[in-house]
Coordinates of C-alpha atoms in Angstrom, one line a residue:
M1 CA -81.8 -50.2 -45.2
V2 CA -79.3 -47.4 -45.8
R3 CA -78.7 -45.3 -42.9
R4 CA -79.1 -41.1 -43.2
A5 CA -75.8 -39.3 -42.8
C6 CA -75.6 -37.0 -39.9
S7 CA -77.2 -33.7 -39.9
A8 CA -74.8 -30.7 -41.1
A9 CA -75.3 -29.6 -37.3
T10 CA -74.5 -32.8 -35.8
C11 CA -71.5 -33.4 -38.4
R12 CA -70.2 -29.7 -37.3
F13 CA -70.5 -31.0 -33.5
F14 CA -68.5 -34.0 -33.9
S15 CA -65.7 -32.3 -35.8
F16 CA -65.3 -29.9 -33.4
L17 CA -65.2 -32.7 -30.7
L18 CA -62.4 -34.5 -33.1
L19 CA -60.5 -31.3 -33.4
L20 CA -60.6 -30.6 -29.8
F21 CA -59.7 -33.9 -28.7
S22 CA -56.8 -33.7 -31.3
C23 CA -55.6 -30.2 -29.5
L24 CA -55.6 -31.7 -26.4
L25 CA -53.8 -34.6 -27.3
S26 CA -51.1 -32.6 -28.9
S27 CA -50.5 -30.1 -25.9
Q28 CA -50.4 -33.2 -23.6
V29 CA -47.6 -34.6 -25.8
H30 CA -45.9 -31.4 -26.0
A31 CA -46.3 -30.1 -22.3
D32 CA -43.5 -29.1 -20.5
E33 CA -41.2 -28.7 -23.9
L34 CA -39.4 -25.6 -24.2
D35 CA -39.6 -23.2 -27.3
T36 CA -36.9 -24.3 -29.7
S37 CA -34.8 -20.8 -29.8
Q38 CA -34.9 -20.6 -25.6
A39 CA -33.5 -24.4 -25.9
H40 CA -30.8 -23.2 -28.3
I41 CA -30.0 -20.4 -26.2
V42 CA -29.6 -22.3 -23.0
K43 CA -27.3 -24.8 -24.6
S44 CA -25.3 -21.7 -25.8
I45 CA -25.1 -20.6 -22.3
F46 CA -24.2 -24.0 -20.9
H47 CA -21.5 -24.5 -23.8
T48 CA -19.9 -20.9 -22.5
I49 CA -19.9 -21.9 -19.0
R50 CA -17.9 -25.1 -19.7
L51 CA -15.4 -23.1 -21.2
Y52 CA -14.8 -20.6 -18.2
M53 CA -15.7 -22.6 -15.1
S54 CA -13.4 -24.3 -12.7
P55 CA -12.3 -28.0 -13.9
Y56 CA -13.4 -29.0 -10.6
K57 CA -16.7 -28.1 -11.4
S58 CA -19.6 -30.2 -13.5
L59 CA -22.8 -29.3 -15.1
N60 CA -25.8 -31.9 -15.2
T61 CA -26.9 -32.1 -18.6
S62 CA -27.6 -35.8 -18.9
V63 CA -30.8 -35.5 -20.2
A64 CA -32.3 -34.2 -23.3
D65 CA -34.7 -31.7 -21.9
P66 CA -32.7 -28.1 -21.1
C67 CA -35.2 -27.8 -18.4
A68 CA -34.1 -30.5 -16.4
W69 CA -30.6 -29.6 -16.5
G70 CA -29.0 -28.4 -13.4
G71 CA -29.7 -24.7 -12.5
V72 CA -32.4 -24.1 -15.0
A73 CA -36.0 -24.1 -14.0
C74 CA -39.2 -23.3 -16.2
G75 CA -42.5 -22.8 -16.1
Y76 CA -45.8 -21.5 -17.9
S77 CA -46.5 -17.9 -18.5
W78 CA -49.8 -16.2 -18.4
N79 CA -50.1 -17.2 -22.1
G80 CA -49.7 -20.7 -21.7
L81 CA -46.3 -21.0 -23.3
Y82 CA -43.6 -22.8 -21.4
E83 CA -40.5 -20.6 -20.9
V84 CA -37.0 -20.6 -19.0
T85 CA -37.7 -18.6 -15.5
D86 CA -34.7 -19.1 -13.2
L87 CA -30.9 -19.6 -13.9
S88 CA -28.5 -20.6 -11.3
F89 CA -24.9 -21.2 -11.4
S90 CA -23.7 -20.7 -8.2
D91 CA -20.1 -21.5 -7.0
L92 CA -18.9 -23.1 -10.3
G93 CA -15.4 -20.7 -10.2
I94 CA -16.8 -19.3 -13.5
A95 CA -14.0 -16.6 -14.5
F96 CA -13.6 -14.6 -17.7
N97 CA -10.2 -13.8 -19.0
N98 CA -11.8 -10.9 -21.5
S99 CA -14.4 -8.4 -21.8
T100 CA -15.6 -9.8 -24.9
A101 CA -16.6 -13.2 -23.6
L102 CA -18.1 -11.5 -20.3
S103 CA -20.1 -9.3 -22.4
S104 CA -21.2 -12.2 -24.7
F105 CA -22.3 -14.6 -21.9
F106 CA -24.5 -11.6 -20.5
S107 CA -26.1 -11.1 -23.6
L108 CA -27.3 -14.6 -24.0
I109 CA -28.4 -14.6 -20.6
C110 CA -30.4 -11.6 -21.3
S111 CA -31.7 -13.0 -24.6
L112 CA -34.0 -15.1 -22.4
D113 CA -36.7 -12.3 -22.2
T114 CA -38.6 -14.6 -19.7
L115 CA -36.3 -14.7 -17.0
D116 CA -37.1 -13.8 -13.4
Y117 CA -34.5 -15.1 -11.3
L118 CA -30.6 -15.2 -12.1
D119 CA -28.0 -16.5 -9.6
L120 CA -24.5 -16.2 -10.6
S121 CA -23.1 -15.8 -6.6
S122 CA -19.7 -17.5 -5.7
N123 CA -17.8 -17.1 -8.7
H124 CA -15.1 -14.8 -9.9
L125 CA -17.0 -12.3 -12.0
T126 CA -15.3 -8.9 -11.9
S127 CA -17.7 -6.8 -13.3
I128 CA -21.0 -6.5 -14.7
P129 CA -21.2 -5.6 -18.7
G130 CA -23.4 -2.7 -19.7
V131 CA -25.7 -4.7 -21.9
F132 CA -26.8 -6.4 -18.8
F133 CA -28.5 -3.2 -17.7
S134 CA -30.2 -2.6 -20.8
S135 CA -31.5 -6.1 -21.5
C136 CA -32.4 -7.9 -18.6
T137 CA -35.0 -5.7 -17.1
R138 CA -37.6 -8.4 -16.5
L139 CA -35.5 -9.7 -13.5
F140 CA -36.8 -9.8 -10.2
I141 CA -34.3 -11.7 -8.2
L142 CA -30.2 -10.7 -9.0
D143 CA -27.7 -12.2 -6.9
L144 CA -24.2 -11.5 -7.6
S145 CA -23.0 -11.9 -4.3
H146 CA -19.5 -13.4 -3.2
N147 CA -17.7 -12.5 -6.6
S148 CA -15.0 -10.5 -7.2
L149 CA -16.9 -7.0 -8.5
S150 CA -14.8 -4.1 -7.9
G151 CA -15.3 -0.6 -9.0
K152 CA -18.4 1.7 -7.8
I153 CA -21.7 0.1 -8.0
P154 CA -23.1 0.8 -11.4
S155 CA -25.9 3.6 -11.2
Q156 CA -27.4 1.8 -14.2
L157 CA -28.9 -1.0 -11.7
S158 CA -31.7 1.5 -11.3
N159 CA -32.8 0.2 -14.9
L160 CA -33.8 -3.3 -13.2
T161 CA -36.9 -1.3 -12.3
N162 CA -38.5 -5.0 -11.6
L163 CA -36.0 -6.1 -8.7
S164 CA -37.5 -7.1 -5.3
Y165 CA -34.1 -8.6 -4.3
L166 CA -30.7 -7.5 -5.0
Y167 CA -27.5 -9.3 -3.3
L168 CA -24.0 -7.5 -3.9
N169 CA -22.6 -8.5 -0.5
G170 CA -19.1 -10.3 -0.2
N171 CA -17.8 -8.2 -3.0
N172 CA -14.8 -5.4 -3.7
L173 CA -17.5 -2.7 -4.5
S174 CA -15.9 0.8 -3.6
G175 CA -17.0 4.5 -3.5
S176 CA -20.3 5.6 -2.5
I177 CA -24.2 4.1 -2.8
P178 CA -25.5 5.6 -5.8
P179 CA -28.6 7.5 -4.9
Q180 CA -29.9 6.2 -8.2
L181 CA -30.9 2.6 -6.5
S182 CA -33.8 4.5 -5.1
N183 CA -35.3 4.4 -8.5
L184 CA -35.8 0.1 -8.0
T185 CA -39.4 1.3 -6.2
N186 CA -40.1 -2.5 -5.9
L187 CA -36.9 -3.4 -4.0
L188 CA -37.7 -5.4 -0.7
Y189 CA -34.1 -7.0 -0.1
L190 CA -30.8 -4.9 -0.7
Y191 CA -27.8 -6.4 0.6
L192 CA -24.5 -4.3 0.3
N193 CA -22.5 -5.8 2.9
G194 CA -19.0 -6.9 2.8
N195 CA -17.8 -4.6 0.6
N196 CA -15.5 -1.1 0.7
L197 CA -18.2 1.2 0.4
R198 CA -17.6 4.9 1.9
G199 CA -19.5 7.8 2.6
S200 CA -22.9 8.3 4.1
I201 CA -26.4 6.5 3.3
P202 CA -28.3 8.4 0.7
S203 CA -31.7 9.4 2.4
T204 CA -32.9 8.8 -1.0
L205 CA -32.3 5.0 -0.5
T206 CA -33.4 4.4 3.2
S207 CA -37.0 6.3 2.4
M208 CA -37.6 3.9 0.1
S209 CA -41.4 2.7 0.8
S210 CA -40.7 -0.7 -0.2
L211 CA -37.7 -1.9 1.9
W212 CA -37.9 -4.6 4.4
D213 CA -33.8 -5.9 4.9
L214 CA -31.3 -3.5 4.5
Q215 CA -27.8 -5.0 5.0
L216 CA -24.8 -2.1 5.1
G217 CA -22.5 -3.8 7.5
D218 CA -18.8 -4.6 7.0
N219 CA -18.0 -1.3 4.8
K220 CA -16.5 1.9 5.6
L221 CA -19.6 4.2 5.5
S222 CA -19.8 7.2 8.0
G223 CA -21.7 10.1 9.2
T224 CA -25.2 10.0 10.6
I225 CA -28.2 7.6 10.1
P226 CA -30.8 8.8 7.9
L227 CA -34.7 8.5 8.3
M228 CA -35.7 4.6 7.6
A229 CA -38.0 3.2 5.3
P230 CA -41.5 2.6 6.8
L231 CA -41.7 -1.0 6.3
M232 CA -38.4 -1.9 7.3
E233 CA -38.1 -4.8 9.3
T234 CA -34.1 -5.5 9.6
L235 CA -31.2 -3.0 9.4
N236 CA -27.5 -3.8 9.6
L237 CA -25.1 -1.1 9.8
S238 CA -22.4 -3.1 11.6
H239 CA -18.7 -2.8 11.6
N240 CA -18.8 0.7 9.9
Y241 CA -17.7 4.3 11.1
F242 CA -20.7 5.8 12.0
D243 CA -20.6 7.9 14.8
G244 CA -22.1 10.5 17.3
P245 CA -25.2 9.8 19.3
I246 CA -27.8 7.4 18.4
P247 CA -30.7 9.2 16.8
L248 CA -34.2 9.2 18.3
I249 CA -34.9 5.7 17.0
S250 CA -38.8 5.9 17.3
N251 CA -38.9 8.8 15.2
Y252 CA -36.0 7.7 12.8
F253 CA -36.7 3.9 12.3
S254 CA -39.9 2.1 11.1
S255 CA -42.1 1.1 14.2
G256 CA -42.0 -2.6 12.5
L257 CA -38.2 -3.0 13.1
E258 CA -37.8 -6.9 14.3
I259 CA -33.7 -6.7 13.9
V260 CA -31.2 -3.8 14.7
D261 CA -27.3 -4.2 14.4
L262 CA -25.3 -1.0 15.2
S263 CA -22.4 -2.8 16.6
H264 CA -18.7 -2.1 15.8
N265 CA -19.3 1.6 15.1
N266 CA -18.3 4.9 17.0
F267 CA -21.5 5.7 18.1
S268 CA -21.4 7.7 21.7
G269 CA -23.7 8.7 24.1
S270 CA -26.3 7.2 26.4
M271 CA -28.9 4.8 25.8
P272 CA -32.0 6.2 24.0
I273 CA -35.0 6.3 25.9
S274 CA -36.7 6.0 22.5
L275 CA -36.0 2.5 22.3
A276 CA -38.8 1.2 24.2
R277 CA -41.3 2.3 21.6
L278 CA -40.3 0.1 18.8
Q279 CA -42.6 -2.5 20.2
N280 CA -41.8 -5.4 17.4
L281 CA -38.1 -5.4 18.2
R282 CA -36.8 -8.7 18.8
L283 CA -32.7 -8.3 18.6
L284 CA -30.6 -5.6 19.2
D285 CA -27.0 -5.4 19.2
L286 CA -25.2 -2.1 20.3
S287 CA -22.2 -3.8 21.1
Y288 CA -18.7 -2.4 20.7
N289 CA -19.6 1.5 20.5
N290 CA -18.8 3.9 22.9
L291 CA -22.1 4.3 24.6
S292 CA -22.9 4.9 28.2
G293 CA -25.5 3.8 30.6
S294 CA -28.0 0.8 30.5
F295 CA -31.2 -0.5 30.1
V296 CA -34.0 -0.2 32.7
N297 CA -36.7 -2.6 33.7
G298 CA -39.4 -0.6 32.3
M299 CA -37.7 -0.2 28.6
V300 CA -37.1 -3.8 28.2
A301 CA -40.4 -4.9 29.6
S302 CA -42.2 -2.6 27.2
F303 CA -41.3 -4.9 24.2
S304 CA -40.6 -8.6 23.3
L305 CA -37.0 -8.7 22.7
V306 CA -35.5 -11.9 22.7
F307 CA -31.7 -10.8 22.4
I308 CA -30.1 -7.4 23.5
I309 CA -26.7 -7.7 23.0
T310 CA -24.7 -4.7 24.6
T311 CA -21.4 -6.4 25.7
C312 CA -18.3 -4.0 25.7
L313 CA -20.3 -0.7 25.5
K314 CA -16.9 1.0 25.6
K315 CA -14.6 0.1 23.1
P316 CA -10.8 -1.1 23.7
E317 CA -8.0 1.1 22.8
S318 CA -7.8 2.0 19.2
T319 CA -4.8 0.2 17.1
E320 CA -5.3 0.7 13.5
S321 CA -6.1 3.7 11.2
D322 CA -7.7 4.1 8.1
G323 CA -6.1 7.3 7.0
S324 CA -9.4 9.3 6.2
H325 CA -11.1 8.2 9.2
P326 CA -10.9 8.4 12.9
Q327 CA -8.9 5.3 14.2
R328 CA -10.6 2.2 14.2
T329 CA -10.5 -0.3 17.2
T330 CA -9.5 -3.9 16.8
R331 CA -12.1 -6.4 17.1
P332 CA -11.9 -8.6 20.2
S333 CA -9.3 -11.2 20.5
V334 CA -11.9 -13.4 22.0
E335 CA -14.8 -14.5 19.5
T336 CA -18.1 -13.3 19.7
P337 CA -21.2 -14.1 17.7
S338 CA -22.1 -12.7 14.7
L339 CA -25.4 -11.6 13.7
D340 CA -25.9 -14.4 11.5
R341 CA -25.6 -16.4 14.8
Y342 CA -28.2 -14.4 16.8
L343 CA -30.7 -14.7 13.7
E344 CA -30.2 -18.4 13.8
W345 CA -30.9 -18.3 17.7
Y346 CA -33.8 -15.9 17.0
K347 CA -35.4 -18.5 14.4
R348 CA -35.2 -21.3 16.8
W349 CA -36.9 -19.2 19.1
Q350 CA -39.6 -18.3 16.8
H351 CA -39.7 -21.7 15.9
A352 CA -40.0 -23.0 19.6
A353 CA -42.5 -20.6 20.4
R354 CA -44.9 -21.6 17.6
V355 CA -44.6 -24.9 18.6
E356 CA -45.4 -24.3 22.3
G357 CA -48.6 -22.1 21.1
S358 CA -49.8 -24.9 18.7
T359 CA -49.8 -27.5 21.6
S360 CA -50.8 -25.6 24.6
P361 CA -54.5 -26.2 25.4

């Protein structure tokens, strides 16, 4: 007996299942496979780095897939494409001997229009080419810390409006802080410490509603402290030339402040009683200023301070001069713990408190 062929509807259904199975199989085979054009760009970037990196450093490209190379991370976009999202080339001794090579390198990087994270820290970059500011606008995190960047902070950084993390610390940047940085309305972390910045802090910068962590220590900034961002949690203004009395902190600063370092400046006057109103304050460093007075028990009891550093509220005699600034005191010969050390202690205390809380009945 001859069997009947399947009905038209049944045939279409099985054809659909076959097509669906083929698509699923194809997607499984090509899963995690980088687009050809992006793979070519990544290979070109690695080729350029090899030309200008330290001969004592190496890059891991032992496998065929560029997404598995050292410093490269890929992921799926909202439309299901597998794309390059992160590039991290820290501490490779990258140094360009001409501006053309530098511009070409950044052009290659910015041609990855899916890039969210770029880390070129701890190299020998001396400048940022203009092409970067117009082509890398998708970036969420930019780390150019500990390079040899000099000159003024480029105001064109304000074009990178998606930035939430900007690290320019540990360079040779000079001049004033450009007020245009306040256009980065998504910025959470701004690290400009360890440069040669002068002038005052732009009020537009510190009033940014998104800012959590502002690091301006180890510069040559001066003037008064402007009002701070409402969400600010960490403020480091240490080792600068700020002077005058410490402002009424409860009026100037976010009530959510947890860490404040105003050490090694020229602040004078007495301890502001308004410190007691910062209920979340955990670490306060006022050492090496020209302050007088002391904390009273009621102030300390009103918030949960872990560390109050007021050692040497009076500065020793000044022995060095900057020329354009009042004489700056020499740093003490006895090593004093840095903010990083106190932060480490604070984090250990937080961890211990959490452990104790989780084990208590």
